[in-house]
Coordinates of C-alpha atoms and ligand atoms in Angstrom, one line a residue:
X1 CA -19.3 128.4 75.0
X2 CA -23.0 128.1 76.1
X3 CA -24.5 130.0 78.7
X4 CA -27.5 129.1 80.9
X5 CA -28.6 133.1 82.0
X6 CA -26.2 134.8 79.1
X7 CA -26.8 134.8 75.6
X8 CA -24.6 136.1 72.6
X9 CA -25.0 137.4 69.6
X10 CA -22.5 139.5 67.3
X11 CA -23.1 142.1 64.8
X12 CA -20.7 143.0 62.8
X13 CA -17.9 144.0 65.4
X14 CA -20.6 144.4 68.1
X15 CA -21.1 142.1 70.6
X16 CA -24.3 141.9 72.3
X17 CA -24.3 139.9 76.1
X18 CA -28.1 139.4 77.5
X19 CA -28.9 139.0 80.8
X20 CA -31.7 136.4 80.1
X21 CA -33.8 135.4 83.5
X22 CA -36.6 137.4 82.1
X23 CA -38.7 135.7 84.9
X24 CA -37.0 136.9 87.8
X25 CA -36.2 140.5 86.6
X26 CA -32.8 138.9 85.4
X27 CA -31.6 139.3 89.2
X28 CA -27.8 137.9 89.1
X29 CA -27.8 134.9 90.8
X30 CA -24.0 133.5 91.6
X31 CA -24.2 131.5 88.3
X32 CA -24.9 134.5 86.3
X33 CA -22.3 136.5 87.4
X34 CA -19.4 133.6 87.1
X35 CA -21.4 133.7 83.0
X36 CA -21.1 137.4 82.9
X37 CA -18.0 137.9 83.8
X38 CA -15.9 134.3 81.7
X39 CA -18.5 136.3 78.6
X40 CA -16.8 139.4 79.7
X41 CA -13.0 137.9 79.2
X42 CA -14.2 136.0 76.4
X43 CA -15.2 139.7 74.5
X44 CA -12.2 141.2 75.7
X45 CA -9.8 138.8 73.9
X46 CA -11.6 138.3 70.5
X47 CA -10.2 140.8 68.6
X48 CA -13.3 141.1 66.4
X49 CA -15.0 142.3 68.6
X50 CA -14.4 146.0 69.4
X51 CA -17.5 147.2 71.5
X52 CA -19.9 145.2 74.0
X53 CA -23.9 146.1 74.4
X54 CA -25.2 144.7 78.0
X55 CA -28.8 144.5 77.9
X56 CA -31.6 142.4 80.1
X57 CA -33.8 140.3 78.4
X58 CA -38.2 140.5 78.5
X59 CA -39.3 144.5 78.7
X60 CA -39.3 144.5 82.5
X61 CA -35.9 144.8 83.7
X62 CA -32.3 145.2 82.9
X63 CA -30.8 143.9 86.2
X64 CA -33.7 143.9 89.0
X65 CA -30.1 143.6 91.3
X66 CA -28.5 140.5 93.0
X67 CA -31.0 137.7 93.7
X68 CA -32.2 138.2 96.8
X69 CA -33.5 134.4 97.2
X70 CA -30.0 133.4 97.3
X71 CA -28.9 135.5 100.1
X72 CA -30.8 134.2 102.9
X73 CA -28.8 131.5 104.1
X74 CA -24.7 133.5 103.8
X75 CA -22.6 133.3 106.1
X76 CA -20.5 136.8 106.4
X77 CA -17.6 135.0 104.9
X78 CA -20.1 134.0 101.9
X79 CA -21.3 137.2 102.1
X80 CA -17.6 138.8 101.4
X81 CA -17.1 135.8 98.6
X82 CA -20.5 137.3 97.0
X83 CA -19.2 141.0 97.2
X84 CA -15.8 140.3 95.6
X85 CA -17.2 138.2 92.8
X86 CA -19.7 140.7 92.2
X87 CA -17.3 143.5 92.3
X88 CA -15.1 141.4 90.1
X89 CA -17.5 141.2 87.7
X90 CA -17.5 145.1 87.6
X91 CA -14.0 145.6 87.2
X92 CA -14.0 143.3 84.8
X93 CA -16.2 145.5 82.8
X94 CA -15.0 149.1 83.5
X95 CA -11.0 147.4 82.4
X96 CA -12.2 145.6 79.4
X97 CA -10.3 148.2 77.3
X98 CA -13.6 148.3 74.8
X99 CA -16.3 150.3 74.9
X100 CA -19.4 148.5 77.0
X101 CA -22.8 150.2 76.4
X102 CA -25.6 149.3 78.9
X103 CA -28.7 149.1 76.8
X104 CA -31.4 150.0 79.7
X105 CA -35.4 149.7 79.1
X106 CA -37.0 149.0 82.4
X107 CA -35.7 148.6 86.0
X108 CA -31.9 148.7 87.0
X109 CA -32.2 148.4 90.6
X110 CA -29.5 147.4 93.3
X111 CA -26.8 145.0 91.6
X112 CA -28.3 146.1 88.2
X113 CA -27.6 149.5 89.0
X114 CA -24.1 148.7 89.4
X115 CA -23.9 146.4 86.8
X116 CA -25.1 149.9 84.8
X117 CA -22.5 152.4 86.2
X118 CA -19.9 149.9 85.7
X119 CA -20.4 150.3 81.7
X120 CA -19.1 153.0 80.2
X121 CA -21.9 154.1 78.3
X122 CA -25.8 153.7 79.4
X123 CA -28.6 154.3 77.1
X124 CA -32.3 154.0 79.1
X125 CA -35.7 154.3 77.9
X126 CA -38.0 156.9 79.2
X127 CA -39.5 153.6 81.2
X128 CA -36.3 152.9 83.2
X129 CA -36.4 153.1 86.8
X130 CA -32.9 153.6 88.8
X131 CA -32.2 152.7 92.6
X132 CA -30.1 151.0 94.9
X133 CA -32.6 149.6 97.3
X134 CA -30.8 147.7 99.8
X135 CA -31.3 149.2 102.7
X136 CA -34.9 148.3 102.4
X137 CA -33.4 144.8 102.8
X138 CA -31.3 146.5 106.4
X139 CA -28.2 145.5 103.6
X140 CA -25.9 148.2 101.5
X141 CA -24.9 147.8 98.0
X142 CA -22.0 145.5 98.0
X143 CA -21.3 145.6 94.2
X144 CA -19.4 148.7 94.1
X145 CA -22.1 150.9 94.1
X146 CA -21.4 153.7 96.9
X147 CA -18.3 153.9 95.1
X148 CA -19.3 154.2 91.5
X149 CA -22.4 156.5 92.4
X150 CA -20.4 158.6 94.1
X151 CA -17.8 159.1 91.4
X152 CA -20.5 159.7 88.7
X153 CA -23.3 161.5 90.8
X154 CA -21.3 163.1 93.4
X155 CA -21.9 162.2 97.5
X156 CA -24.8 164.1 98.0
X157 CA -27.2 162.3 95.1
X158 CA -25.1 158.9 96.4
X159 CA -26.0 159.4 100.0
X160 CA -29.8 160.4 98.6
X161 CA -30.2 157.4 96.6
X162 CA -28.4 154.4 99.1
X163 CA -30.1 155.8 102.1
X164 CA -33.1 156.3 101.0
X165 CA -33.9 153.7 98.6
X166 CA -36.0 155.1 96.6
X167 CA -36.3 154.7 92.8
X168 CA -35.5 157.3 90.4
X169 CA -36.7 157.9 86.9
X170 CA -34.6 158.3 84.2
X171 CA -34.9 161.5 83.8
X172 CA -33.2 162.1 87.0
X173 CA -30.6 159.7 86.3
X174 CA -29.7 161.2 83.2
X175 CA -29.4 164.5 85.3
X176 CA -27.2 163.1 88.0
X177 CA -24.8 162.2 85.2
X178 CA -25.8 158.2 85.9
X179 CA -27.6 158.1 82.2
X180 CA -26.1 159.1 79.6
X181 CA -28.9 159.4 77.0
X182 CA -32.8 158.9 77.7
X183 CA -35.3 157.9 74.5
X184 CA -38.7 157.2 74.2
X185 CA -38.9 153.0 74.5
X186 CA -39.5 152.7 70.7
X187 CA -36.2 154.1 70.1
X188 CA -34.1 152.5 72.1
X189 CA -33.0 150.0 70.5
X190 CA -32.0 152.3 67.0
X191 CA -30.4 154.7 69.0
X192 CA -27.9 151.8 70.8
X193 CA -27.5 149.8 67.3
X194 CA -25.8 153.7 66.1
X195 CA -23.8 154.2 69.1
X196 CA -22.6 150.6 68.9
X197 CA -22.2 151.1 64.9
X198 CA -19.8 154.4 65.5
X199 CA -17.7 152.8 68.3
X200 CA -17.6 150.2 66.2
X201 CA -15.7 151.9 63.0
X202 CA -13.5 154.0 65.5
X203 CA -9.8 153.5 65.9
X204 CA -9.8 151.0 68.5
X205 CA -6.3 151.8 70.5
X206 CA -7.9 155.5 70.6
X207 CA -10.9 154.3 72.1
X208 CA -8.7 151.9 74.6
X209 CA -6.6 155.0 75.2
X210 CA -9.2 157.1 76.2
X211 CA -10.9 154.1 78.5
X212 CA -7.3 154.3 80.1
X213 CA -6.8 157.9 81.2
X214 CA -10.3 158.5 82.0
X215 CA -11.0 155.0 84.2
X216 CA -7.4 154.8 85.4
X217 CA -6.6 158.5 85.7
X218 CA -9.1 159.7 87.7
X219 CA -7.9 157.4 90.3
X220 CA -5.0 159.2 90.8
X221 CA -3.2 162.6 91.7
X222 CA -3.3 164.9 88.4
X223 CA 0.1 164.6 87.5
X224 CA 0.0 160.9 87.8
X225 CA -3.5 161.1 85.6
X226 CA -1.7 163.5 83.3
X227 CA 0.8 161.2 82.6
X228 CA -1.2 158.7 81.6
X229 CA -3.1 160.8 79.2
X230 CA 0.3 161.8 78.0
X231 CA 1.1 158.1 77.8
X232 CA -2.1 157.0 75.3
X233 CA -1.8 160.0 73.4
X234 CA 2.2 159.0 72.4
X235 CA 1.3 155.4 71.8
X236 CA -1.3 156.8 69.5
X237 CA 1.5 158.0 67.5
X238 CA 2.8 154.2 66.8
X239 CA -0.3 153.6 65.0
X240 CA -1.4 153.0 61.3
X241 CA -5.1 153.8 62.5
X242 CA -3.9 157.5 63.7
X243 CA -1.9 157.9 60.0
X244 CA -4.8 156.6 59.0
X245 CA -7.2 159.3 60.9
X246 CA -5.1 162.5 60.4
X247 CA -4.5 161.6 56.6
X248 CA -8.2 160.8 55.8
X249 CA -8.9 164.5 57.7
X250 CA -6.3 165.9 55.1
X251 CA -7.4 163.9 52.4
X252 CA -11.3 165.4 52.9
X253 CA -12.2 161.0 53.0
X254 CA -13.7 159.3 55.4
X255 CA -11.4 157.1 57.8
X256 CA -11.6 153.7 57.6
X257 CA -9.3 152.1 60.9
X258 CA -8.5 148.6 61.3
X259 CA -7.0 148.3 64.8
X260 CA -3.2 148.4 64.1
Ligands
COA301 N1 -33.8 138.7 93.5 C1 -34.5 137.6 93.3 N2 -35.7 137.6 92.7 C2 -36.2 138.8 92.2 C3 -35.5 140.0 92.4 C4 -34.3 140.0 93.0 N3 -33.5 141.0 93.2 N4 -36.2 141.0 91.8 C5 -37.3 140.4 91.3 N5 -37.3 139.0 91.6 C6 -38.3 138.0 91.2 C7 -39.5 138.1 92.1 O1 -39.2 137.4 93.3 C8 -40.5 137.4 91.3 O2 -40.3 136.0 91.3 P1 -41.6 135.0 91.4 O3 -42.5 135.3 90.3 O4 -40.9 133.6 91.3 O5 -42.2 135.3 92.7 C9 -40.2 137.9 89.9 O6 -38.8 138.3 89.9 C10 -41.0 139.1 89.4 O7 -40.9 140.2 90.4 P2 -42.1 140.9 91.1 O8 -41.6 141.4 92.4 O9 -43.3 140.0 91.2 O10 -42.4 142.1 90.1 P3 -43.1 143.5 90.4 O11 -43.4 144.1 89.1 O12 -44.2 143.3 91.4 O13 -41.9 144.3 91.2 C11 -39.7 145.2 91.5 C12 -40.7 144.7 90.5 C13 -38.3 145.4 90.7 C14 -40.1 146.5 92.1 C15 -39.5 144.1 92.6 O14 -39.3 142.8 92.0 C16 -38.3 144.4 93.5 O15 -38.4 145.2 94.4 N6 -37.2 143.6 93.3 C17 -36.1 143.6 94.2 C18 -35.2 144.9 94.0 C19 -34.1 144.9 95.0 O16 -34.3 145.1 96.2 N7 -32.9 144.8 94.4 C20 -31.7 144.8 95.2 C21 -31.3 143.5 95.7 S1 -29.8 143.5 96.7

């Protein structure tokens, strides 16, 4: 299916989603996120595809946050609509059961920080700029980000960034824990294509597994986050991929797994 502000692209087993309103900082207008998240489904049932890349189109942006033209006029009851559709859009994301990679070069503000932490993987150029500026607009993040930011950077940085508003480098983010990997801008786009490429050729009910206990299980008490760890791991046990794994170790080879 066609998309108006998304465009899709495979590689292999990789599928790439693009934010592409290059002209307004790809802000997420209503229409974008209902795209985002139907592309989102779409990925997670295609069985060829085993890992997702999110990027932003132009060099400017990934996600300059939610369109602010479009907010002027809510109601509080359109407000709430926006919020859950938004945050929809998130969980979508963070429960695909794939790998998503955010592929960051420029600036993930507001909504396209959130976008960002809801990933499960992000990659930024030394150019990217972090924030979650909303109170500049006398709003707070209503995409899940005092939430997210909290659980990846802890209250204190969560509290710095949302009521302050400032923008951070990415070299800060990526020492709050929100970045996982900063390169210079000519690299970035190498150093995703490899990520992608290894999560790619891994056992995919592993990665799913591990998606699981880590999203899932830190939601709950140990035991109950235990449990599920001890849950992936047995199921892991049903699989040819995991015969596959352990045999190839023995067998000094390199694995090849096919998702069964
Ligand atoms: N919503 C709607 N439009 C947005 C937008 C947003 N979140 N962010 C950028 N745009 C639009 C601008 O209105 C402008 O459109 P125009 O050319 O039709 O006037 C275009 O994108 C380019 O943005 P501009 O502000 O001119 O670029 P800049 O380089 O001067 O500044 C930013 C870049 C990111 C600092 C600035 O655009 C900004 O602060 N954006 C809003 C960030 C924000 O508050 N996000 C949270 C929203 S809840």
């Amino acid at each position: 299916m066609a998309f108006r502000n998304v465009t899709t692209s495979d590689r292999g087993a990789v599928r790439t989603l693009t934010v592409n309103r290059p002209d307004k900082l790809n802000a997420l207008n209503r229409e974008t996120i209902g795209e985002l998240t139907l592309a989102f489904r779409q990925a997670a049932q295609d069985d060829a595809v085993r890992v997702v890349v999110l990027a932003g189109a132009g060099d400017k942006a990934f996600v300059a946050g939610a369109d602010i033209s479009e907010m002027t006029a809510w109601s509080p009851t359109r407000a709430q609509a926006a919020s859950r559709a938004g945050q929809e859009l998130m969980l979508t994301i963070e429960r695909l059961g794939k790998p998503v990679l955010a592929k960051i070069q420029g600036y993930a503000l507001g909504g396209g920080m959130e976008l960002a932490m809801a990933c499960h993987l992000r990659v930024a150029s030394d150019r990217a700029k972090f924030g979650q500026p909303e109170i500049g607009l006398g709003l707070i993040p209503g995409f899940g980000g005092t939430q997210r930011l909290t659980r990846l950077a802890g209250r204190g940085a969560a509290l710095e960034l949302c009521l302050l508003g400032h923008q951070i480098d990415a070299a800060r983010a990526e020492r709050l824990g929100v970045v996982t990997r900063v390169v210079p801008a000519d690299e970035l786009d190498a150093t995703v294509d490899g990520m992608a490429d290894q999560l790619a050729a891994a056992a995919p009910l592993a990665l799913k597994g591990i998606l699981d206990a880590v999203i899932e299980g830190a939601e709950c008490a140990i035991d109950q986050g235990l449990a599920f760890e001890t849950q992936g791991f047995a199921i892991a046990f049903s699989t040819d991929d995991m015969r596959e794994g352990t045999g190839a170790f023995l067998e000094r080879r390199k694995p090849s797994f096919k998702g069964s």
